[in-house]
mmCIF file of N, CA and C in Angstrom:
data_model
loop_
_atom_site.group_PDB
_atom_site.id
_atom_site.type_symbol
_atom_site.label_atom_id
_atom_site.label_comp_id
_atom_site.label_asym_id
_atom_site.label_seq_id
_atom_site.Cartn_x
_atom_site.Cartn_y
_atom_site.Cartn_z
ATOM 1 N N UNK A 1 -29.813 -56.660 -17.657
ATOM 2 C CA UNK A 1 -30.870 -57.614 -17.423
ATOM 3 C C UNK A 1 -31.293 -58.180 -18.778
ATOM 4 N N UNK A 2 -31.287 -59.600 -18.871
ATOM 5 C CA UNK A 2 -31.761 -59.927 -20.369
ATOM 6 C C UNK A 2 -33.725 -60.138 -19.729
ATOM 7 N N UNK A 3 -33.678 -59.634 -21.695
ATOM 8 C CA UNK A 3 -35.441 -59.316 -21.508
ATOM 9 C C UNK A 3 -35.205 -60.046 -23.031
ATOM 10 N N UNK A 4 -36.567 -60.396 -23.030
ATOM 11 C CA UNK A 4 -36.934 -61.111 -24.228
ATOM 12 C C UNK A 4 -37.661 -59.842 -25.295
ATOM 13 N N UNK A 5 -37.671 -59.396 -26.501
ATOM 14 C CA UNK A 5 -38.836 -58.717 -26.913
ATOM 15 C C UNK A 5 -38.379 -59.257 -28.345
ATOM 16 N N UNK A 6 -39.754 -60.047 -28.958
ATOM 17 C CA UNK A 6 -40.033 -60.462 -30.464
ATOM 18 C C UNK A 6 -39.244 -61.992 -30.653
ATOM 19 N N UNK A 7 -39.026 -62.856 -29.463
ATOM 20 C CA UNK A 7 -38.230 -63.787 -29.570
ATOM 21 C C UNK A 7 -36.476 -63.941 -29.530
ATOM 22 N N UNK A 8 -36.207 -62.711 -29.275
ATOM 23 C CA UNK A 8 -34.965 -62.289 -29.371
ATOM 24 C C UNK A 8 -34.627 -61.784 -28.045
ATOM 25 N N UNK A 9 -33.641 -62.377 -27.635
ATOM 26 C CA UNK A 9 -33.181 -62.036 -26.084
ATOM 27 C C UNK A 9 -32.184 -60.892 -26.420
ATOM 28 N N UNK A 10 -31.927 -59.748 -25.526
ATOM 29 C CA UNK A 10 -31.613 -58.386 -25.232
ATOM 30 C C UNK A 10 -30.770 -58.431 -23.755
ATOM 31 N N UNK A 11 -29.507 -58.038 -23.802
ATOM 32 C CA UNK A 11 -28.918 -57.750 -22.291
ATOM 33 C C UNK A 11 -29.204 -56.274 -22.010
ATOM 34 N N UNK A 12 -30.127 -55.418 -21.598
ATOM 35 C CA UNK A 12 -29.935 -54.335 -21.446
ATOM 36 C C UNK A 12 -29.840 -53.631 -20.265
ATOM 37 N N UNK A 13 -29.772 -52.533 -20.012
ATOM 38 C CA UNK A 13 -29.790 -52.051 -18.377
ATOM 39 C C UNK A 13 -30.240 -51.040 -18.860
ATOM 40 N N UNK A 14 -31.101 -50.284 -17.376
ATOM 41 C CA UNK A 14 -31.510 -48.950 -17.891
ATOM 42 C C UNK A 14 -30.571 -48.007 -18.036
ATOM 43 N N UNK A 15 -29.476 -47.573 -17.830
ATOM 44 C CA UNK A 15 -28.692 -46.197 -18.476
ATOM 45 C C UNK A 15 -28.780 -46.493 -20.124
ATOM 46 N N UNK A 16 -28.750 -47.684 -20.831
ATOM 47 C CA UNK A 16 -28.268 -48.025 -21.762
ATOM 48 C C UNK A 16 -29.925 -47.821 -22.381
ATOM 49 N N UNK A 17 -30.768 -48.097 -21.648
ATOM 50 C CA UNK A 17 -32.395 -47.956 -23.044
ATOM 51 C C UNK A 17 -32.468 -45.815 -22.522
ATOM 52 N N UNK A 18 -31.503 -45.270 -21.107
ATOM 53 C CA UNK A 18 -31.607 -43.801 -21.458
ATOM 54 C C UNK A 18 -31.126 -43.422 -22.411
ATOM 55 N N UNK A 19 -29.411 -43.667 -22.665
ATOM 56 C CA UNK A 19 -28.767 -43.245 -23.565
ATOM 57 C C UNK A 19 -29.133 -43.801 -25.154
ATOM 58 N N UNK A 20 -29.696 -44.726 -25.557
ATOM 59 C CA UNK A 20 -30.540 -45.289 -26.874
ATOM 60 C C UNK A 20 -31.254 -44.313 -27.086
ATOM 61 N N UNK A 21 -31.942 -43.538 -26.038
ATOM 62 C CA UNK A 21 -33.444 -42.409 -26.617
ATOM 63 C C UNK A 21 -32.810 -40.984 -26.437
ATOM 64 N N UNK A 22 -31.342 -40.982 -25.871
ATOM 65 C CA UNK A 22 -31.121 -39.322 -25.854
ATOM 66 C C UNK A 22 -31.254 -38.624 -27.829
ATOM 67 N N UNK A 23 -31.725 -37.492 -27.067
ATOM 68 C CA UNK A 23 -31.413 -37.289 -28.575
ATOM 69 C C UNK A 23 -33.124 -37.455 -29.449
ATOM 70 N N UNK A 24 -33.503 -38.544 -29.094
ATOM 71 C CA UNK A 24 -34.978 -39.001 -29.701
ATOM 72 C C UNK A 24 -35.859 -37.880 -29.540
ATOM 73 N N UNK A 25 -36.282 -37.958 -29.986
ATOM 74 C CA UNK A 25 -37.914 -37.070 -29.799
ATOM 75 C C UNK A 25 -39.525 -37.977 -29.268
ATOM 76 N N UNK A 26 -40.160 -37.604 -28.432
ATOM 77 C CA UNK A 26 -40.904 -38.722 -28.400
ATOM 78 C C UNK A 26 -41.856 -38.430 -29.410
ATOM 79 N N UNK A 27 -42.790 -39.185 -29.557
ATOM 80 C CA UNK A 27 -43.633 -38.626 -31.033
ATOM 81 C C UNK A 27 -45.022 -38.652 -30.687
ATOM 82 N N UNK A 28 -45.925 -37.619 -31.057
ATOM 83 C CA UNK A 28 -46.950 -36.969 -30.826
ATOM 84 C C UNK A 28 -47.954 -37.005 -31.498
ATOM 85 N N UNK A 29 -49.462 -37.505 -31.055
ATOM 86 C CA UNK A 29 -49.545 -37.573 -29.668
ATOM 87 C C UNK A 29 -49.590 -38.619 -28.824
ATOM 88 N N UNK A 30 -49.155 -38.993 -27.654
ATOM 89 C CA UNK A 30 -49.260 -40.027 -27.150
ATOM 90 C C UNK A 30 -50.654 -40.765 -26.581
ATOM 91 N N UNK A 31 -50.864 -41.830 -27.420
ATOM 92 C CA UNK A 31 -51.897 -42.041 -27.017
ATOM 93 C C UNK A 31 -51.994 -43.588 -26.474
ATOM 94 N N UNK A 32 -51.428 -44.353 -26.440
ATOM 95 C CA UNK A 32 -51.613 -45.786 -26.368
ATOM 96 C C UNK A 32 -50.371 -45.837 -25.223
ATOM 97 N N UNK A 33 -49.967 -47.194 -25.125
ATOM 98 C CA UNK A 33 -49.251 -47.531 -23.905
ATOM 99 C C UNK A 33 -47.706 -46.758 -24.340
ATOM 100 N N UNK A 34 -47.221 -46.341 -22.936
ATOM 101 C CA UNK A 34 -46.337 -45.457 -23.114
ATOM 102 C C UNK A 34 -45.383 -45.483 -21.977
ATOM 103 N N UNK A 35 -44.199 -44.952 -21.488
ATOM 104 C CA UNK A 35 -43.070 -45.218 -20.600
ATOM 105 C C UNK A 35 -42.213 -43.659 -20.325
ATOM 106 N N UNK A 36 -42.409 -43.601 -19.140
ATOM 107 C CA UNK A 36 -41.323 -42.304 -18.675
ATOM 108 C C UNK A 36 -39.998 -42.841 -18.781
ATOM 109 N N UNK A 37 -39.182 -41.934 -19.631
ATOM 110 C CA UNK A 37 -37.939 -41.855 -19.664
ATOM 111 C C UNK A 37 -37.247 -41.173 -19.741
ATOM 112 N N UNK A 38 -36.630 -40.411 -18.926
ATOM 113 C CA UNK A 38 -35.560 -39.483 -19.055
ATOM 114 C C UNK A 38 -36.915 -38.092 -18.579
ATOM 115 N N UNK A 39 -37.526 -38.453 -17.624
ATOM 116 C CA UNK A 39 -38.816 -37.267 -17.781
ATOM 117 C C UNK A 39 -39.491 -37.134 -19.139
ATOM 118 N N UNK A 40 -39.374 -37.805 -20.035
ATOM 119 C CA UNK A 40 -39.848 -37.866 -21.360
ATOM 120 C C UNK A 40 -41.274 -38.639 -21.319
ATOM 121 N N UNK A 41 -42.398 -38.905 -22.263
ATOM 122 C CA UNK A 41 -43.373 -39.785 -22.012
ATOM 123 C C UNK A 41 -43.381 -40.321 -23.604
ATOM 124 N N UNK A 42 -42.615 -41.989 -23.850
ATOM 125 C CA UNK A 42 -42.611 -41.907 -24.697
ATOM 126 C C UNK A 42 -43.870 -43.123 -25.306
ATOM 127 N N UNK A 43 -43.702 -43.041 -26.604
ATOM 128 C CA UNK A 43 -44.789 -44.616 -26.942
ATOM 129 C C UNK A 43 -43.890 -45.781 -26.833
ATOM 130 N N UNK A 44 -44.689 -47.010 -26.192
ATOM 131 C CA UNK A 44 -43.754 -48.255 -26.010
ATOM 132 C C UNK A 44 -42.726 -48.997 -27.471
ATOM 133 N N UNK A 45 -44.218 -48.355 -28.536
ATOM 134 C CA UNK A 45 -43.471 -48.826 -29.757
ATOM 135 C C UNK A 45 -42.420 -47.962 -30.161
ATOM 136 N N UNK A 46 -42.520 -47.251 -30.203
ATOM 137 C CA UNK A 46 -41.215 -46.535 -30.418
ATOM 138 C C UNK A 46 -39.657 -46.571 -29.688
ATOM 139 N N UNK A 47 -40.239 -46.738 -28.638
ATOM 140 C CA UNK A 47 -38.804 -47.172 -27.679
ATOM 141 C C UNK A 47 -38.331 -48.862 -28.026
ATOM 142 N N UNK A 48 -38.975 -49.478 -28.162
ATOM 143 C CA UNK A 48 -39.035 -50.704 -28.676
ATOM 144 C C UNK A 48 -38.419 -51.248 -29.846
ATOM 145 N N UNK A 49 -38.745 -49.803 -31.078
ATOM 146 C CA UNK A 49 -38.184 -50.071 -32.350
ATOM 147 C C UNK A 49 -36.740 -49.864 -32.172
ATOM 148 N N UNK A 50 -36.227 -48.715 -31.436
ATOM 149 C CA UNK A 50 -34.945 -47.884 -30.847
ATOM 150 C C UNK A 50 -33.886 -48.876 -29.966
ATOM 151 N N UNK A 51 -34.568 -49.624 -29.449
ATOM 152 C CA UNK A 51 -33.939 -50.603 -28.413
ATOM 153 C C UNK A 51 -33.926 -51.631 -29.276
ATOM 154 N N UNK A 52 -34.372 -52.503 -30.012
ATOM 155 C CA UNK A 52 -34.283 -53.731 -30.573
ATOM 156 C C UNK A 52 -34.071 -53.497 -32.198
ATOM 157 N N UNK A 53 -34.034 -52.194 -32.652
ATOM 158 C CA UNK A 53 -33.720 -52.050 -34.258
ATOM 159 C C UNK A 53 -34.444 -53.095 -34.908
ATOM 160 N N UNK A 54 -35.776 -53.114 -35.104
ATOM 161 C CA UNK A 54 -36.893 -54.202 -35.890
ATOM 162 C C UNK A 54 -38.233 -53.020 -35.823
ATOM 163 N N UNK A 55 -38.900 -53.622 -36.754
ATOM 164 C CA UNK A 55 -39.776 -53.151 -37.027
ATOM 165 C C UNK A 55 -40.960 -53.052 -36.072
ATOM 166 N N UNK A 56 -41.886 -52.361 -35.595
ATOM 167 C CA UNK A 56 -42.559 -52.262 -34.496
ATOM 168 C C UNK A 56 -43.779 -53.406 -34.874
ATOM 169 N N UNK A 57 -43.519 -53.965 -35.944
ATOM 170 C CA UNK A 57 -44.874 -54.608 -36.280
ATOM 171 C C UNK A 57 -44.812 -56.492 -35.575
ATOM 172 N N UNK A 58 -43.220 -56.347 -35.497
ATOM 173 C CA UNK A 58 -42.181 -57.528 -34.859
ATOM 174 C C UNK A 58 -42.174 -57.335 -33.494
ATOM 175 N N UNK A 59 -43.148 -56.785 -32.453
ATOM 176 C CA UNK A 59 -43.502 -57.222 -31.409
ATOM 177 C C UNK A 59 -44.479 -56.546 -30.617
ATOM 178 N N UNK A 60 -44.680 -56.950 -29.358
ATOM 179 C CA UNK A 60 -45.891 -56.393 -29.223
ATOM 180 C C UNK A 60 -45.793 -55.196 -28.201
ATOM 181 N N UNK A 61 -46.788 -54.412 -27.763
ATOM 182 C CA UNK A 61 -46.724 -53.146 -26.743
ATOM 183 C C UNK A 61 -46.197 -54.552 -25.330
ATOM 184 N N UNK A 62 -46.927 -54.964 -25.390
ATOM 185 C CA UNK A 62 -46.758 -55.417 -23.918
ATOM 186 C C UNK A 62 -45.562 -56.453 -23.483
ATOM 187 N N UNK A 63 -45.008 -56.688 -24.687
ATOM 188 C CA UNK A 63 -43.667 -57.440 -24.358
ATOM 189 C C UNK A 63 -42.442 -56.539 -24.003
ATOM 190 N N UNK A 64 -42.507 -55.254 -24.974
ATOM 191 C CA UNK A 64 -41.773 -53.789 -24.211
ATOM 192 C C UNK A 64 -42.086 -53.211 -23.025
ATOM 193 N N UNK A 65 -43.222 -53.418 -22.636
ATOM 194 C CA UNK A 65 -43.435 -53.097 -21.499
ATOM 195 C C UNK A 65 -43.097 -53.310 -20.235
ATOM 196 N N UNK A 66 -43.254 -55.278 -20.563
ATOM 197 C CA UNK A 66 -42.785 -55.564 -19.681
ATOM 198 C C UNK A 66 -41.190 -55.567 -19.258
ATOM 199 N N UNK A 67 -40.747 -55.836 -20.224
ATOM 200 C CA UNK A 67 -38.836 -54.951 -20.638
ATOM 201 C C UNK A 67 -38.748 -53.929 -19.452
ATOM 202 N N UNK A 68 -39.542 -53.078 -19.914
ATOM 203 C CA UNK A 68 -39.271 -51.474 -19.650
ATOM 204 C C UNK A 68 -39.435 -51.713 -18.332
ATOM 205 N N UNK A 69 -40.271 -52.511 -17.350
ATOM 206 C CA UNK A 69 -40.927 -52.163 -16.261
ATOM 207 C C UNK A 69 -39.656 -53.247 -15.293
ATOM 208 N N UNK A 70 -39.605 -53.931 -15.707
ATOM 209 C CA UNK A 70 -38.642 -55.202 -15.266
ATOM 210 C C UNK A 70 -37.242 -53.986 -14.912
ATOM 211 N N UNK A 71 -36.603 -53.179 -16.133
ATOM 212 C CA UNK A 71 -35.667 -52.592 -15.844
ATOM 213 C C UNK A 71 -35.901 -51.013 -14.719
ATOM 214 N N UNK A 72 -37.220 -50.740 -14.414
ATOM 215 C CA UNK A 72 -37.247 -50.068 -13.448
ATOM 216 C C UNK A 72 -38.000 -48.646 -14.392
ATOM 217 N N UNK A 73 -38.503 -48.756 -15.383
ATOM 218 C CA UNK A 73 -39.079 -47.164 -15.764
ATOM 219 C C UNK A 73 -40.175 -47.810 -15.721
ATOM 220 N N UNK A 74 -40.939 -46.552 -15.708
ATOM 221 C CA UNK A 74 -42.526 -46.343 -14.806
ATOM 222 C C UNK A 74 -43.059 -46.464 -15.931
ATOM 223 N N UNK A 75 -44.329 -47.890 -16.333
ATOM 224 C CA UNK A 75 -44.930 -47.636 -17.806
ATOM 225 C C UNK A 75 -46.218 -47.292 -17.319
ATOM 226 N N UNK A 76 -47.155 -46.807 -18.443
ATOM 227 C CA UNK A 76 -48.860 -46.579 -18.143
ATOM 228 C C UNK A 76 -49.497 -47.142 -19.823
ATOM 229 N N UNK A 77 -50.754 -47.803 -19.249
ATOM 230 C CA UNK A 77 -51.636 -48.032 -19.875
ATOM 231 C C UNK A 77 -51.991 -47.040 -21.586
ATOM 232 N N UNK A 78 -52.050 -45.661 -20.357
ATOM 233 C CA UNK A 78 -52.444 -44.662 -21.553
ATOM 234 C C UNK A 78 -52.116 -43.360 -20.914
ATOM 235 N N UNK A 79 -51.881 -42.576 -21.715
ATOM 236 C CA UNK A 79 -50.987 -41.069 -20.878
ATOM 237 C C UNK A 79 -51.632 -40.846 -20.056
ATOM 238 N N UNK A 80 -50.941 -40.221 -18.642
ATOM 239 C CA UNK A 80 -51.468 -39.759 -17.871
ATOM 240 C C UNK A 80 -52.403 -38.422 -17.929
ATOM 241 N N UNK A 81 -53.121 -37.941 -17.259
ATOM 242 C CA UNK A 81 -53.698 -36.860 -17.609
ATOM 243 C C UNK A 81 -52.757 -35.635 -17.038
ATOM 244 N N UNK A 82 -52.546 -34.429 -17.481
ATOM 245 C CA UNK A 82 -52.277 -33.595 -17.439
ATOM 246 C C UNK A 82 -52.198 -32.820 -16.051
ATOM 247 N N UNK A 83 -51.527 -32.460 -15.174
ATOM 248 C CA UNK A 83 -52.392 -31.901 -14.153
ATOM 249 C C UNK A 83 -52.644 -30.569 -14.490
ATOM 250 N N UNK A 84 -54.104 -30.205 -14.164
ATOM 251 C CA UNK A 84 -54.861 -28.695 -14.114
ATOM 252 C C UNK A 84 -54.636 -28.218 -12.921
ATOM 253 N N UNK A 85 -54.192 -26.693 -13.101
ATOM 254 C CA UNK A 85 -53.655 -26.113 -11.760
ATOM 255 C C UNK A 85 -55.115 -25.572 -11.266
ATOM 256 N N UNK A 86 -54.951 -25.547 -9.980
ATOM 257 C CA UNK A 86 -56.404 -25.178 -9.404
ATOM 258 C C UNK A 86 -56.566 -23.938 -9.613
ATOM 259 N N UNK A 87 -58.114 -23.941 -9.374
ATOM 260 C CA UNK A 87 -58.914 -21.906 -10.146
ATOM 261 C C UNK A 87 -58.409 -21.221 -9.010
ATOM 262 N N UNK A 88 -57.832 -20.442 -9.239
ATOM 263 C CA UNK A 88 -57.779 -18.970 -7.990
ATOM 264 C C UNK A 88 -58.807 -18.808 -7.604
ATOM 265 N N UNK A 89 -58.708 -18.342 -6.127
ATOM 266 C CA UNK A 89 -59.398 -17.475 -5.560
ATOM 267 C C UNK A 89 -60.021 -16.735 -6.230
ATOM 268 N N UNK A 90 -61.476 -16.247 -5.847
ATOM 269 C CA UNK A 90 -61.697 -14.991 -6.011
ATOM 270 C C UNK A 90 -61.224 -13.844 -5.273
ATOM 271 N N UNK A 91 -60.682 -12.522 -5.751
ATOM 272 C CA UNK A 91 -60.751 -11.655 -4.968
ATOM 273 C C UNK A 91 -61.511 -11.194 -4.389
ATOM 274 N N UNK A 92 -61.148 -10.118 -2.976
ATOM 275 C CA UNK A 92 -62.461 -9.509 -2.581
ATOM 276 C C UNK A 92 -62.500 -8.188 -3.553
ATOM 277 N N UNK A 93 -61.624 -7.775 -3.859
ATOM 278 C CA UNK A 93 -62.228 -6.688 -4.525
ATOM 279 C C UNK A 93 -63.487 -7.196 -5.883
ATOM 280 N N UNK A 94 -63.040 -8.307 -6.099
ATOM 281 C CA UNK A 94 -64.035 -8.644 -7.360
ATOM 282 C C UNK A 94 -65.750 -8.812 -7.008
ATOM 283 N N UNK A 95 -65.458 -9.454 -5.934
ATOM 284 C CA UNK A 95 -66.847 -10.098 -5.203
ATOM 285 C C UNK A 95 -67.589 -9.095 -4.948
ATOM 286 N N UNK A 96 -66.935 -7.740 -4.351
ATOM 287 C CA UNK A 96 -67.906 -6.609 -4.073
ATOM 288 C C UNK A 96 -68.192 -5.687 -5.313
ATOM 289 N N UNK A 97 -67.741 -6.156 -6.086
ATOM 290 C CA UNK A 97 -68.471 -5.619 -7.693
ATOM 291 C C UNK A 97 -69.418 -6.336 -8.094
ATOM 292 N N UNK A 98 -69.264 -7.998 -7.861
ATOM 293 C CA UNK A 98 -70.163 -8.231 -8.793
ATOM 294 C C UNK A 98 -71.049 -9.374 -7.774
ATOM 295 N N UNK A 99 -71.274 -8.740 -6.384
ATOM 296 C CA UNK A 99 -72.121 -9.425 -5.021
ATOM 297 C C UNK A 99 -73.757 -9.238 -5.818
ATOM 298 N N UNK A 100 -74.443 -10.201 -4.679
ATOM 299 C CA UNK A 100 -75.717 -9.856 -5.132
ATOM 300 C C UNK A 100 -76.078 -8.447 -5.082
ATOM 301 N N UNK A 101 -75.640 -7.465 -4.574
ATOM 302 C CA UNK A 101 -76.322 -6.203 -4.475
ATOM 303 C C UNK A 101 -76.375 -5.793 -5.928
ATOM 304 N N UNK A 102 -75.611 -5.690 -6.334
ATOM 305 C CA UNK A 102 -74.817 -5.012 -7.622
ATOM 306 C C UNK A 102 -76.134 -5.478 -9.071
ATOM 307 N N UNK A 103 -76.701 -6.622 -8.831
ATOM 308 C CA UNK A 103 -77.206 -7.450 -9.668
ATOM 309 C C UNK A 103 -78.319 -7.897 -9.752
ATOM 310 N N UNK A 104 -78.782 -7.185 -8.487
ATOM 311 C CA UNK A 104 -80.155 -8.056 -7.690
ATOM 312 C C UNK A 104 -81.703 -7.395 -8.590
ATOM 313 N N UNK A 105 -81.978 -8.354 -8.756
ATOM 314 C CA UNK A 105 -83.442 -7.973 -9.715
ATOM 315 C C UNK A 105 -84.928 -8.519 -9.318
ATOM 316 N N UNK A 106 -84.658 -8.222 -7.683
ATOM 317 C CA UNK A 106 -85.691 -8.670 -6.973
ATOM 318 C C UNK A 106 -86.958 -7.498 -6.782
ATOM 319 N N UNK A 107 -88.125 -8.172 -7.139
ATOM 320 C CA UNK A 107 -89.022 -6.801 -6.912
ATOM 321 C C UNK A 107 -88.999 -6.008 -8.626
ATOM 322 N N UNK A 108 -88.129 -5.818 -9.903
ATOM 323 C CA UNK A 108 -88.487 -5.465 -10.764
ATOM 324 C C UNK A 108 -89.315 -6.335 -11.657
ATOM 325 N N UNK A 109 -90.073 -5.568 -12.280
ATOM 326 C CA UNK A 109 -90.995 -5.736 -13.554
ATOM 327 C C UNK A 109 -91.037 -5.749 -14.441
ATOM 328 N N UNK A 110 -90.608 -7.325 -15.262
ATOM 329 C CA UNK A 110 -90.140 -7.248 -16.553
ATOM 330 C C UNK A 110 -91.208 -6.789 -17.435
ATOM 331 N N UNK A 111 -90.722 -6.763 -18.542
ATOM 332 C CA UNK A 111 -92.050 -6.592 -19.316
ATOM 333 C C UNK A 111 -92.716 -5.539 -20.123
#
């Protein structure tokens, strides 16, 4: 698919922007606009510099982006958040240690 990025037209396909980043490292931490690749989460500029060999200052996040998105990888704004695995259960054995009985300070006299 030709994509334009920095005034310069590009024939690329996606196996060809996978195989450009095998090997890459994405670089850390990701914070600005960014693109799954290869299960990877990388920065747009960086894939950008890798794919078009120019300096990242020679185009913009959102002209890679749109590259990237046109050829079918999933871009975002700004990293996704993390997912947090949900809190366990409490046990019952825990609960009957530390139930209101165990704790209850009803009726004492501080002081």
């Amino acid at each position: 698919m030709r994509c334009v990025i920095a005034r310069y037209p590009f024939d690329l396909t996606k196996s060809e922007v996978e195989e450009m980043l095998k090997g890459i490292r994405p670089e850390q931490p990701v914070s600005g606009p960014c693109a799954t690749i290869s299960r990877k989460l990388y920065p747009v500029k960086q894939v950008g510099e890798v794919i078009t060999k120019q300096d990242r200052r020679d185009f913009t996040a959102f002209e890679v982006t749109r590259a990237l998105t046109r050829l079918g990888f999933t871009c975002h704004e700004t990293p996704p958040a993390p997912a947090t695995p949900a809190p366990a259960a409490p046990s019952a054995e825990s609960e009957s240690e530390s139930g209101p009985e165990s704790t209850s300070y009803i009726g004492t006299t501080l002081g």
